[in-house]
Amino acid sequence: MPPAAPKADNRRGRDLDQPFTVQGIMVVSKKHPVTKAFTPKRLTSQGLTPEAGQAASELIAAARKDGITIKIRSAYRSYATQKEVYERALRTYPSEAQAKRFNAAPGESEHQLGTSIDFWDGKLRGQGIAKTALGKWLWKHAREYGYILRYPDGREEITGYTFEPWHYRYIGIEDSMK
């Protein structure tokens, strides 16, 4: 039996200062924004919540044992930083629609939660990462550390974003293995 549909997001006004949650997991997206008032309570030096940071450290160490170099290219982004990223994208991409396929508006980025990471091998950027040793290793092992590929190929209608093989979101091992 498929899981029940999540409750409707009826947050308005000051309620948007906190993320929408589904089964205890915070959600920030185009459909579930937060205001600039939301910031995680604590962040590690990696720019992650303590739980996400610990899991990322373990993931990176395991990859290193397998000969894979993994770097954190981007983690937490404040509302203001995401605003800069988004405005730069609007100036760079040929159309606003295309910019929005690849970049979240401020308040709509999972990076504001402190639980998302853009991984990098130090060399290649973009969708080509999926075919590298890094991309293959992450696809195979990230769930073991509580991370999921957040914007998988072919799911743009659901996620609102094109395939991002570098963008992983920490949701905990129990939920990532479902």
Tab-separated table of N, CA and C in Angstrom:
chain	number	residue	atom	x	y	z
A	1	MET	N	0.847	-1.172	0.000
A	1	MET	CA	0.000	0.000	0.000
A	1	MET	C	0.899	1.244	0.000
A	2	PRO	N	0.656	2.186	-0.899
A	2	PRO	CA	1.484	3.395	-0.947
A	2	PRO	C	1.255	4.250	0.299
A	3	PRO	N	2.271	5.041	0.669
A	3	PRO	CA	2.101	5.894	1.842
A	3	PRO	C	1.006	6.933	1.606
A	4	ALA	N	0.406	7.387	2.694
A	4	ALA	CA	-0.640	8.404	2.610
A	4	ALA	C	-0.036	9.712	2.113
A	5	ALA	N	-0.823	10.466	1.392
A	5	ALA	CA	-0.380	11.774	0.903
A	5	ALA	C	-0.124	12.675	2.111
A	6	PRO	N	0.929	13.507	2.047
A	6	PRO	CA	1.187	14.403	3.178
A	6	PRO	C	0.065	15.421	3.333
A	7	LYS	N	-0.058	15.930	4.551
A	7	LYS	CA	-1.073	16.951	4.807
A	7	LYS	C	-0.757	18.188	3.972
A	8	ALA	N	-1.762	18.997	3.748
A	8	ALA	CA	-1.587	20.224	2.959
A	8	ALA	C	-0.743	21.223	3.741
A	9	ASP	N	0.042	21.983	3.020
A	9	ASP	CA	0.852	23.047	3.629
A	9	ASP	C	-0.015	24.306	3.685
A	10	ASN	N	-0.583	24.557	4.836
A	10	ASN	CA	-1.451	25.713	5.023
A	10	ASN	C	-0.759	26.837	5.790
A	11	ARG	N	0.540	26.803	5.875
A	11	ARG	CA	1.273	27.843	6.604
A	11	ARG	C	1.088	29.191	5.906
A	12	ARG	N	0.948	30.221	6.708
A	12	ARG	CA	0.834	31.589	6.207
A	12	ARG	C	1.547	32.506	7.195
A	13	GLY	N	1.906	33.686	6.743
A	13	GLY	CA	2.488	34.698	7.631
A	13	GLY	C	3.691	34.188	8.405
A	14	ARG	N	3.671	34.362	9.711
A	14	ARG	CA	4.811	33.982	10.564
A	14	ARG	C	5.044	32.476	10.616
A	15	ASP	N	4.030	31.693	10.247
A	15	ASP	CA	4.224	30.239	10.212
A	15	ASP	C	5.292	29.849	9.191
A	16	LEU	N	5.513	30.711	8.201
A	16	LEU	CA	6.533	30.444	7.184
A	16	LEU	C	7.951	30.651	7.720
A	17	ASP	N	8.054	31.124	8.965
A	17	ASP	CA	9.372	31.258	9.592
A	17	ASP	C	9.957	29.890	9.946
A	18	GLN	N	9.136	28.839	9.885
A	18	GLN	CA	9.577	27.467	10.150
A	18	GLN	C	9.225	26.598	8.947
A	19	PRO	N	10.061	25.595	8.654
A	19	PRO	CA	9.786	24.731	7.499
A	19	PRO	C	8.542	23.862	7.691
A	20	PHE	N	7.937	23.525	6.588
A	20	PHE	CA	6.876	22.529	6.529
A	20	PHE	C	7.523	21.196	6.863
A	21	THR	N	6.807	20.302	7.523
A	21	THR	CA	7.363	18.983	7.815
A	21	THR	C	6.432	17.892	7.285
A	22	VAL	N	7.049	16.819	6.836
A	22	VAL	CA	6.335	15.626	6.390
A	22	VAL	C	6.947	14.455	7.132
A	23	GLN	N	6.159	13.810	7.954
A	23	GLN	CA	6.613	12.677	8.764
A	23	GLN	C	7.905	13.018	9.500
A	24	GLY	N	7.958	14.218	10.067
A	24	GLY	CA	9.098	14.647	10.871
A	24	GLY	C	10.281	15.172	10.085
A	25	ILE	N	10.209	15.191	8.765
A	25	ILE	CA	11.307	15.673	7.926
A	25	ILE	C	10.963	17.071	7.426
A	26	MET	N	11.863	18.017	7.688
A	26	MET	CA	11.647	19.381	7.215
A	26	MET	C	11.720	19.416	5.692
A	27	VAL	N	10.818	20.192	5.092
A	27	VAL	CA	10.766	20.318	3.644
A	27	VAL	C	10.812	21.796	3.273
A	28	VAL	N	11.742	22.137	2.411
A	28	VAL	CA	11.800	23.470	1.820
A	28	VAL	C	11.896	23.258	0.322
A	29	SER	N	10.995	23.926	-0.419
A	29	SER	CA	10.961	23.768	-1.870
A	29	SER	C	10.167	24.919	-2.473
A	30	LYS	N	9.969	24.846	-3.782
A	30	LYS	CA	9.155	25.856	-4.461
A	30	LYS	C	7.742	25.891	-3.875
A	31	LYS	N	7.226	24.738	-3.499
A	31	LYS	CA	5.869	24.643	-2.956
A	31	LYS	C	5.816	24.851	-1.442
A	32	HIS	N	6.964	24.785	-0.794
A	32	HIS	CA	7.024	24.862	0.669
A	32	HIS	C	8.148	25.814	1.111
A	33	PRO	N	7.986	27.107	0.855
A	33	PRO	CA	9.051	28.060	1.177
A	33	PRO	C	9.137	28.395	2.674
A	34	VAL	N	10.256	28.991	3.036
A	34	VAL	CA	10.442	29.574	4.363
A	34	VAL	C	10.882	31.024	4.178
A	35	THR	N	10.757	31.794	5.235
A	35	THR	CA	11.187	33.189	5.182
A	35	THR	C	12.663	33.299	5.541
A	36	LYS	N	13.195	34.506	5.436
A	36	LYS	CA	14.589	34.730	5.819
A	36	LYS	C	14.787	34.578	7.319
A	37	ALA	N	13.701	34.522	8.096
A	37	ALA	CA	13.803	34.350	9.545
A	37	ALA	C	14.273	32.944	9.924
A	38	PHE	N	14.111	31.968	9.024
A	38	PHE	CA	14.520	30.604	9.387
A	38	PHE	C	16.016	30.413	9.210
A	39	THR	N	16.656	29.960	10.265
A	39	THR	CA	18.039	29.481	10.213
A	39	THR	C	18.135	28.267	11.130
A	40	PRO	N	18.967	27.305	10.794
A	40	PRO	CA	19.135	26.154	11.678
A	40	PRO	C	19.671	26.607	13.037
A	41	LYS	N	19.323	25.864	14.075
A	41	LYS	CA	19.758	26.225	15.428
A	41	LYS	C	21.274	26.164	15.581
A	42	ARG	N	21.870	25.120	15.010
A	42	ARG	CA	23.328	24.954	15.109
A	42	ARG	C	23.847	24.431	13.780
A	43	LEU	N	25.027	24.909	13.410
A	43	LEU	CA	25.692	24.424	12.202
A	43	LEU	C	27.131	24.067	12.542
A	44	THR	N	27.639	23.032	11.899
A	44	THR	CA	29.034	22.648	12.064
A	44	THR	C	29.911	23.540	11.181
A	45	SER	N	31.204	23.361	11.280
A	45	SER	CA	32.126	24.117	10.423
A	45	SER	C	31.942	23.760	8.951
A	46	GLN	N	31.300	22.622	8.679
A	46	GLN	CA	31.006	22.218	7.301
A	46	GLN	C	29.788	22.953	6.749
A	47	GLY	N	29.051	23.655	7.611
A	47	GLY	CA	27.816	24.300	7.181
A	47	GLY	C	26.646	23.339	7.165
A	48	LEU	N	26.639	22.408	8.107
A	48	LEU	CA	25.577	21.407	8.208
A	48	LEU	C	25.088	21.313	9.642
A	49	THR	N	23.868	20.819	9.821
A	49	THR	CA	23.408	20.547	11.176
A	49	THR	C	24.335	19.482	11.762
A	50	PRO	N	24.412	19.377	13.082
A	50	PRO	CA	25.325	18.379	13.663
A	50	PRO	C	25.103	16.955	13.148
A	51	GLU	N	23.851	16.532	13.021
A	51	GLU	CA	23.570	15.164	12.547
A	51	GLU	C	24.007	14.990	11.090
A	52	ALA	N	23.672	15.956	10.257
A	52	ALA	CA	24.055	15.883	8.842
A	52	ALA	C	25.572	15.967	8.695
A	53	GLY	N	26.217	16.790	9.531
A	53	GLY	CA	27.671	16.928	9.477
A	53	GLY	C	28.391	15.649	9.866
A	54	GLN	N	27.921	14.998	10.928
A	54	GLN	CA	28.523	13.734	11.359
A	54	GLN	C	28.379	12.687	10.265
A	55	ALA	N	27.188	12.599	9.691
A	55	ALA	CA	26.953	11.625	8.622
A	55	ALA	C	27.810	11.939	7.399
A	56	ALA	N	27.958	13.213	7.060
A	56	ALA	CA	28.799	13.591	5.914
A	56	ALA	C	30.253	13.225	6.163
A	57	SER	N	30.737	13.445	7.375
A	57	SER	CA	32.121	13.078	7.704
A	57	SER	C	32.340	11.584	7.540
A	58	GLU	N	31.377	10.794	8.000
A	58	GLU	CA	31.479	9.340	7.869
A	58	GLU	C	31.413	8.917	6.406
A	59	LEU	N	30.537	9.533	5.625
A	59	LEU	CA	30.409	9.239	4.201
A	59	LEU	C	31.716	9.560	3.472
A	60	ILE	N	32.267	10.718	3.729
A	60	ILE	CA	33.507	11.139	3.064
A	60	ILE	C	34.662	10.216	3.443
A	61	ALA	N	34.742	9.812	4.720
A	61	ALA	CA	35.798	8.891	5.160
A	61	ALA	C	35.651	7.527	4.484
A	62	ALA	N	34.433	7.032	4.371
A	62	ALA	CA	34.207	5.740	3.713
A	62	ALA	C	34.581	5.811	2.240
A	63	ALA	N	34.228	6.913	1.585
A	63	ALA	CA	34.583	7.079	0.175
A	63	ALA	C	36.097	7.108	0.017
A	64	ARG	N	36.771	7.817	0.912
A	64	ARG	CA	38.237	7.903	0.853
A	64	ARG	C	38.862	6.507	0.941
A	65	LYS	N	38.301	5.651	1.816
A	65	LYS	CA	38.801	4.266	1.941
A	65	LYS	C	38.641	3.503	0.639
A	66	ASP	N	37.624	3.880	-0.140
A	66	ASP	CA	37.376	3.244	-1.436
A	66	ASP	C	38.108	3.957	-2.574
A	67	GLY	N	38.972	4.935	-2.217
A	67	GLY	CA	39.756	5.638	-3.225
A	67	GLY	C	39.011	6.759	-3.936
A	68	ILE	N	37.904	7.209	-3.371
A	68	ILE	CA	37.076	8.253	-3.988
A	68	ILE	C	37.291	9.570	-3.247
A	69	THR	N	37.575	10.613	-3.984
A	69	THR	CA	37.697	11.951	-3.396
A	69	THR	C	36.350	12.637	-3.434
A	70	ILE	N	35.878	13.047	-2.262
A	70	ILE	CA	34.618	13.780	-2.173
A	70	ILE	C	34.862	15.053	-1.394
A	71	LYS	N	34.444	16.157	-1.957
A	71	LYS	CA	34.534	17.452	-1.301
A	71	LYS	C	33.132	18.036	-1.179
A	72	ILE	N	32.965	18.885	-0.193
A	72	ILE	CA	31.706	19.611	-0.056
A	72	ILE	C	31.879	20.926	-0.799
A	73	ARG	N	31.159	21.072	-1.877
A	73	ARG	CA	31.227	22.311	-2.661
A	73	ARG	C	30.341	23.384	-2.043
A	74	SER	N	29.170	22.966	-1.549
A	74	SER	CA	28.235	23.909	-0.944
A	74	SER	C	27.355	23.162	0.043
A	75	ALA	N	27.086	23.784	1.187
A	75	ALA	CA	26.158	23.216	2.166
A	75	ALA	C	25.177	24.323	2.544
A	76	TYR	N	25.190	24.759	3.791
A	76	TYR	CA	24.228	25.784	4.222
A	76	TYR	C	24.395	27.068	3.417
A	77	ARG	N	23.258	27.599	3.019
A	77	ARG	CA	23.212	28.930	2.412
A	77	ARG	C	22.117	29.718	3.111
A	78	SER	N	22.452	30.884	3.558
A	78	SER	CA	21.443	31.748	4.154
A	78	SER	C	20.475	32.223	3.075
A	79	TYR	N	19.379	32.777	3.489
A	79	TYR	CA	18.404	33.369	2.584
A	79	TYR	C	19.103	34.410	1.706
A	80	ALA	N	19.938	35.261	2.331
A	80	ALA	CA	20.626	36.328	1.595
A	80	ALA	C	21.596	35.761	0.564
A	81	THR	N	22.330	34.722	0.932
A	81	THR	CA	23.262	34.102	-0.013
A	81	THR	C	22.499	33.465	-1.168
A	82	GLN	N	21.399	32.780	-0.860
A	82	GLN	CA	20.607	32.163	-1.925
A	82	GLN	C	20.022	33.228	-2.843
A	83	LYS	N	19.679	34.367	-2.293
A	83	LYS	CA	19.170	35.466	-3.113
A	83	LYS	C	20.228	35.899	-4.125
A	84	GLU	N	21.494	35.986	-3.690
A	84	GLU	CA	22.590	36.349	-4.596
A	84	GLU	C	22.773	35.291	-5.675
A	85	VAL	N	22.746	34.007	-5.276
A	85	VAL	CA	22.894	32.899	-6.227
A	85	VAL	C	21.774	32.959	-7.270
A	86	TYR	N	20.567	33.147	-6.815
A	86	TYR	CA	19.404	33.169	-7.692
A	86	TYR	C	19.442	34.369	-8.649
A	87	GLU	N	19.764	35.529	-8.122
A	87	GLU	CA	19.822	36.722	-8.983
A	87	GLU	C	20.925	36.603	-10.029
A	88	ARG	N	22.051	35.985	-9.664
A	88	ARG	CA	23.130	35.758	-10.633
A	88	ARG	C	22.657	34.803	-11.725
A	89	ALA	N	21.901	33.761	-11.325
A	89	ALA	CA	21.362	32.809	-12.306
A	89	ALA	C	20.399	33.502	-13.264
A	90	LEU	N	19.568	34.370	-12.741
A	90	LEU	CA	18.619	35.085	-13.599
A	90	LEU	C	19.343	35.940	-14.645
A	91	ARG	N	20.517	36.447	-14.289
A	91	ARG	CA	21.304	37.247	-15.238
A	91	ARG	C	22.088	36.364	-16.216
A	92	THR	N	22.396	35.138	-15.824
A	92	THR	CA	23.275	34.266	-16.593
A	92	THR	C	22.538	33.384	-17.598
A	93	TYR	N	21.426	32.798	-17.176
A	93	TYR	CA	20.702	31.877	-18.050
A	93	TYR	C	19.954	32.650	-19.139
A	94	PRO	N	19.698	31.997	-20.276
A	94	PRO	CA	19.023	32.673	-21.390
A	94	PRO	C	17.588	33.087	-21.084
A	95	SER	N	16.946	32.404	-20.108
A	95	SER	CA	15.572	32.772	-19.762
A	95	SER	C	15.354	32.547	-18.267
A	96	GLU	N	14.340	33.221	-17.757
A	96	GLU	CA	13.985	33.042	-16.339
A	96	GLU	C	13.528	31.604	-16.090
A	97	ALA	N	12.769	31.046	-17.004
A	97	ALA	CA	12.280	29.672	-16.855
A	97	ALA	C	13.436	28.685	-16.740
A	98	GLN	N	14.463	28.867	-17.561
A	98	GLN	CA	15.610	27.963	-17.498
A	98	GLN	C	16.377	28.154	-16.195
A	99	ALA	N	16.550	29.373	-15.757
A	99	ALA	CA	17.242	29.639	-14.487
A	99	ALA	C	16.522	28.948	-13.338
A	100	LYS	N	15.191	28.945	-13.369
A	100	LYS	CA	14.401	28.344	-12.295
A	100	LYS	C	14.435	26.828	-12.311
A	101	ARG	N	14.825	26.224	-13.413
A	101	ARG	CA	14.974	24.762	-13.467
A	101	ARG	C	16.208	24.310	-12.702
A	102	PHE	N	17.184	25.206	-12.554
A	102	PHE	CA	18.457	24.850	-11.942
A	102	PHE	C	18.732	25.560	-10.621
A	103	ASN	N	17.967	26.591	-10.293
A	103	ASN	CA	18.280	27.412	-9.129
A	103	ASN	C	17.024	27.758	-8.346
A	104	ALA	N	17.140	27.629	-7.023
A	104	ALA	CA	16.015	27.944	-6.148
A	104	ALA	C	16.001	29.422	-5.813
A	105	ALA	N	14.807	29.957	-5.733
A	105	ALA	CA	14.651	31.333	-5.258
A	105	ALA	C	14.978	31.362	-3.766
A	106	PRO	N	15.295	32.527	-3.226
A	106	PRO	CA	15.542	32.597	-1.784
A	106	PRO	C	14.305	32.134	-1.015
A	107	GLY	N	14.543	31.341	0.023
A	107	GLY	CA	13.444	30.784	0.806
A	107	GLY	C	12.904	29.485	0.250
A	108	GLU	N	13.394	29.070	-0.928
A	108	GLU	CA	12.933	27.837	-1.559
A	108	GLU	C	14.058	26.818	-1.732
A	109	SER	N	15.206	27.086	-1.111
A	109	SER	CA	16.362	26.211	-1.261
A	109	SER	C	16.548	25.322	-0.035
A	110	GLU	N	16.719	24.034	-0.272
A	110	GLU	CA	17.021	23.100	0.814
A	110	GLU	C	18.322	23.461	1.522
A	111	HIS	N	19.194	24.151	0.855
A	111	HIS	CA	20.456	24.544	1.486
A	111	HIS	C	20.204	25.389	2.735
A	112	GLN	N	19.088	26.089	2.797
A	112	GLN	CA	18.777	26.923	3.957
A	112	GLN	C	18.538	26.066	5.209
A	113	LEU	N	18.254	24.779	5.041
A	113	LEU	CA	18.028	23.874	6.163
A	113	LEU	C	19.320	23.435	6.844
A	114	GLY	N	20.448	23.485	6.117
A	114	GLY	CA	21.698	22.970	6.671
A	114	GLY	C	21.778	21.458	6.620
A	115	THR	N	20.987	20.843	5.747
A	115	THR	CA	20.979	19.382	5.616
A	115	THR	C	21.274	18.924	4.195
A	116	SER	N	21.587	19.854	3.304
A	116	SER	CA	21.862	19.501	1.911
A	116	SER	C	23.298	19.823	1.553
A	117	ILE	N	23.835	19.007	0.676
A	117	ILE	CA	25.228	19.161	0.238
A	117	ILE	C	25.287	19.071	-1.274
A	118	ASP	N	26.077	19.951	-1.855
A	118	ASP	CA	26.499	19.785	-3.241
A	118	ASP	C	27.891	19.178	-3.162
A	119	PHE	N	28.002	17.897	-3.545
A	119	PHE	CA	29.285	17.203	-3.518
A	119	PHE	C	30.061	17.507	-4.790
A	120	TRP	N	31.364	17.298	-4.706
A	120	TRP	CA	32.254	17.635	-5.807
A	120	TRP	C	33.505	16.781	-5.701
A	121	ASP	N	34.102	16.461	-6.819
A	121	ASP	CA	35.359	15.710	-6.805
A	121	ASP	C	36.568	16.631	-6.946
A	122	GLY	N	36.328	17.918	-7.021
A	122	GLY	CA	37.415	18.887	-7.181
A	122	GLY	C	37.753	19.161	-8.628
A	123	LYS	N	37.063	18.487	-9.542
A	123	LYS	CA	37.374	18.625	-10.968
A	123	LYS	C	36.137	18.950	-11.793
A	124	LEU	N	35.216	17.995	-11.853
A	124	LEU	CA	34.070	18.084	-12.759
A	124	LEU	C	32.851	18.638	-12.052
A	125	ARG	N	32.126	19.498	-12.755
A	125	ARG	CA	30.861	20.026	-12.248
A	125	ARG	C	29.766	19.710	-13.249
A	126	GLY	N	28.540	19.702	-12.779
A	126	GLY	CA	27.413	19.485	-13.673
A	126	GLY	C	26.946	18.047	-13.707
A	127	GLN	N	26.050	17.770	-14.640
A	127	GLN	CA	25.418	16.459	-14.706
A	127	GLN	C	26.386	15.330	-15.035
A	128	GLY	N	27.535	15.671	-15.607
A	128	GLY	CA	28.544	14.656	-15.906
A	128	GLY	C	29.049	13.938	-14.666
A	129	ILE	N	28.862	14.528	-13.503
A	129	ILE	CA	29.292	13.890	-12.257
A	129	ILE	C	28.653	12.516	-12.096
A	130	ALA	N	27.459	12.340	-12.606
A	130	ALA	CA	26.745	11.059	-12.459
A	130	ALA	C	27.558	9.892	-12.999
A	131	LYS	N	28.375	10.128	-14.006
A	131	LYS	CA	29.125	9.045	-14.650
A	131	LYS	C	30.535	8.886	-14.096
A	132	THR	N	30.919	9.720	-13.137
A	132	THR	CA	32.247	9.636	-12.553
A	132	THR	C	32.264	8.635	-11.403
A	133	ALA	N	33.451	8.321	-10.928
A	133	ALA	CA	33.580	7.442	-9.760
A	133	ALA	C	32.840	8.044	-8.567
A	134	LEU	N	32.923	9.352	-8.401
A	134	LEU	CA	32.215	10.032	-7.319
A	134	LEU	C	30.705	9.812	-7.441
A	135	GLY	N	30.142	10.115	-8.593
A	135	GLY	CA	28.706	9.977	-8.786
A	135	GLY	C	28.222	8.557	-8.580
A	136	LYS	N	28.965	7.603	-9.093
A	136	LYS	CA	28.586	6.195	-8.948
A	136	LYS	C	28.674	5.754	-7.491
A	137	TRP	N	29.718	6.203	-6.793
A	137	TRP	CA	29.879	5.835	-5.385
A	137	TRP	C	28.741	6.431	-4.555
A	138	LEU	N	28.444	7.707	-4.760
A	138	LEU	CA	27.356	8.341	-4.013
A	138	LEU	C	26.030	7.628	-4.262
A	139	TRP	N	25.727	7.325	-5.525
A	139	TRP	CA	24.474	6.665	-5.856
A	139	TRP	C	24.355	5.327	-5.128
A	140	LYS	N	25.460	4.624	-5.024
A	140	LYS	CA	25.457	3.306	-4.393
A	140	LYS	C	25.444	3.378	-2.866
A	141	HIS	N	26.136	4.361	-2.267
A	141	HIS	CA	26.382	4.335	-0.823
A	141	HIS	C	25.770	5.464	0.009
A	142	ALA	N	25.334	6.552	-0.580
A	142	ALA	CA	24.886	7.710	0.219
A	142	ALA	C	23.779	7.353	1.200
A	143	ARG	N	22.843	6.508	0.800
A	143	ARG	CA	21.737	6.127	1.692
A	143	ARG	C	22.219	5.458	2.968
A	144	GLU	N	23.355	4.763	2.887
A	144	GLU	CA	23.906	4.100	4.075
A	144	GLU	C	24.281	5.116	5.153
A	145	TYR	N	24.410	6.365	4.772
A	145	TYR	CA	24.790	7.442	5.690
A	145	TYR	C	23.649	8.433	5.908
A	146	GLY	N	22.466	8.097	5.404
A	146	GLY	CA	21.290	8.934	5.622
A	146	GLY	C	21.064	9.996	4.573
A	147	TYR	N	21.796	9.942	3.468
A	147	TYR	CA	21.665	10.940	2.394
A	147	TYR	C	20.925	10.350	1.199
A	148	ILE	N	20.088	11.179	0.569
A	148	ILE	CA	19.389	10.765	-0.646
A	148	ILE	C	19.706	11.746	-1.775
A	149	LEU	N	19.717	11.224	-2.986
A	149	LEU	CA	19.819	12.080	-4.170
A	149	LEU	C	18.493	12.805	-4.275
A	150	ARG	N	18.515	14.104	-4.136
A	150	ARG	CA	17.269	14.858	-4.010
A	150	ARG	C	16.599	15.185	-5.336
A	151	TYR	N	17.384	15.351	-6.393
A	151	TYR	CA	16.811	15.721	-7.688
A	151	TYR	C	17.238	14.694	-8.739
A	152	PRO	N	16.621	13.491	-8.690
A	152	PRO	CA	17.009	12.426	-9.620
A	152	PRO	C	16.572	12.689	-11.049
A	153	ASP	N	17.238	11.996	-11.946
A	153	ASP	CA	16.953	12.113	-13.375
A	153	ASP	C	15.516	11.677	-13.660
A	154	GLY	N	14.830	12.462	-14.486
A	154	GLY	CA	13.482	12.125	-14.897
A	154	GLY	C	12.393	12.481	-13.897
A	155	ARG	N	12.733	13.196	-12.829
A	155	ARG	CA	11.741	13.517	-11.796
A	155	ARG	C	11.465	15.020	-11.682
A	156	GLU	N	11.823	15.785	-12.702
A	156	GLU	CA	11.677	17.240	-12.660
A	156	GLU	C	10.234	17.680	-12.400
A	157	GLU	N	9.261	16.963	-12.936
A	157	GLU	CA	7.862	17.328	-12.700
A	157	GLU	C	7.499	17.253	-11.227
A	158	ILE	N	8.138	16.355	-10.507
A	158	ILE	CA	7.861	16.171	-9.081
A	158	ILE	C	8.720	17.112	-8.230
A	159	THR	N	10.020	17.158	-8.509
A	159	THR	CA	10.940	17.930	-7.660
A	159	THR	C	10.963	19.416	-7.993
A	160	GLY	N	10.650	19.745	-9.247
A	160	GLY	CA	10.710	21.144	-9.665
A	160	GLY	C	12.078	21.553	-10.196
A	161	TYR	N	13.030	20.620	-10.170
A	161	TYR	CA	14.391	20.919	-10.627
A	161	TYR	C	14.893	19.817	-11.536
A	162	THR	N	15.772	20.200	-12.444
A	162	THR	CA	16.390	19.234	-13.335
A	162	THR	C	17.340	18.339	-12.541
A	163	PHE	N	17.778	17.270	-13.155
A	163	PHE	CA	18.688	16.292	-12.564
A	163	PHE	C	19.933	16.973	-12.005
A	164	GLU	N	20.203	16.737	-10.715
A	164	GLU	CA	21.401	17.265	-10.051
A	164	GLU	C	22.102	16.119	-9.332
A	165	PRO	N	22.989	15.400	-10.018
A	165	PRO	CA	23.630	14.238	-9.408
A	165	PRO	C	24.609	14.583	-8.290
A	166	TRP	N	24.810	15.839	-8.023
A	166	TRP	CA	25.709	16.296	-6.965
A	166	TRP	C	24.962	16.711	-5.699
A	167	HIS	N	23.648	16.877	-5.765
A	167	HIS	CA	22.874	17.440	-4.654
A	167	HIS	C	22.233	16.325	-3.827
A	168	TYR	N	22.724	16.162	-2.610
A	168	TYR	CA	22.211	15.149	-1.697
A	168	TYR	C	21.665	15.816	-0.443
A	169	ARG	N	20.643	15.194	0.101
A	169	ARG	CA	19.942	15.733	1.273
A	169	ARG	C	19.970	14.704	2.387
A	170	TYR	N	20.340	15.138	3.585
A	170	TYR	CA	20.336	14.252	4.741
A	170	TYR	C	18.922	14.152	5.310
A	171	ILE	N	18.425	12.910	5.440
A	171	ILE	CA	17.123	12.681	6.073
A	171	ILE	C	17.214	11.610	7.158
A	172	GLY	N	18.400	11.077	7.401
A	172	GLY	CA	18.590	10.021	8.393
A	172	GLY	C	18.576	8.657	7.734
A	173	ILE	N	19.288	7.737	8.339
A	173	ILE	CA	19.443	6.391	7.749
A	173	ILE	C	18.110	5.674	7.648
A	174	GLU	N	17.314	5.723	8.693
A	174	GLU	CA	16.035	4.987	8.663
A	174	GLU	C	15.179	5.418	7.483
A	175	ASP	N	15.037	6.727	7.277
A	175	ASP	CA	14.195	7.209	6.176
A	175	ASP	C	14.867	7.057	4.821
A	176	SER	N	16.178	7.149	4.764
A	176	SER	CA	16.863	7.031	3.471
A	176	SER	C	16.822	5.615	2.914
A	177	MET	N	16.639	4.648	3.783
A	177	MET	CA	16.639	3.250	3.344
A	177	MET	C	15.244	2.758	2.950
A	178	LYS	N	14.232	3.604	3.054
A	178	LYS	CA	12.864	3.194	2.687
A	178	LYS	C	12.706	3.097	1.197
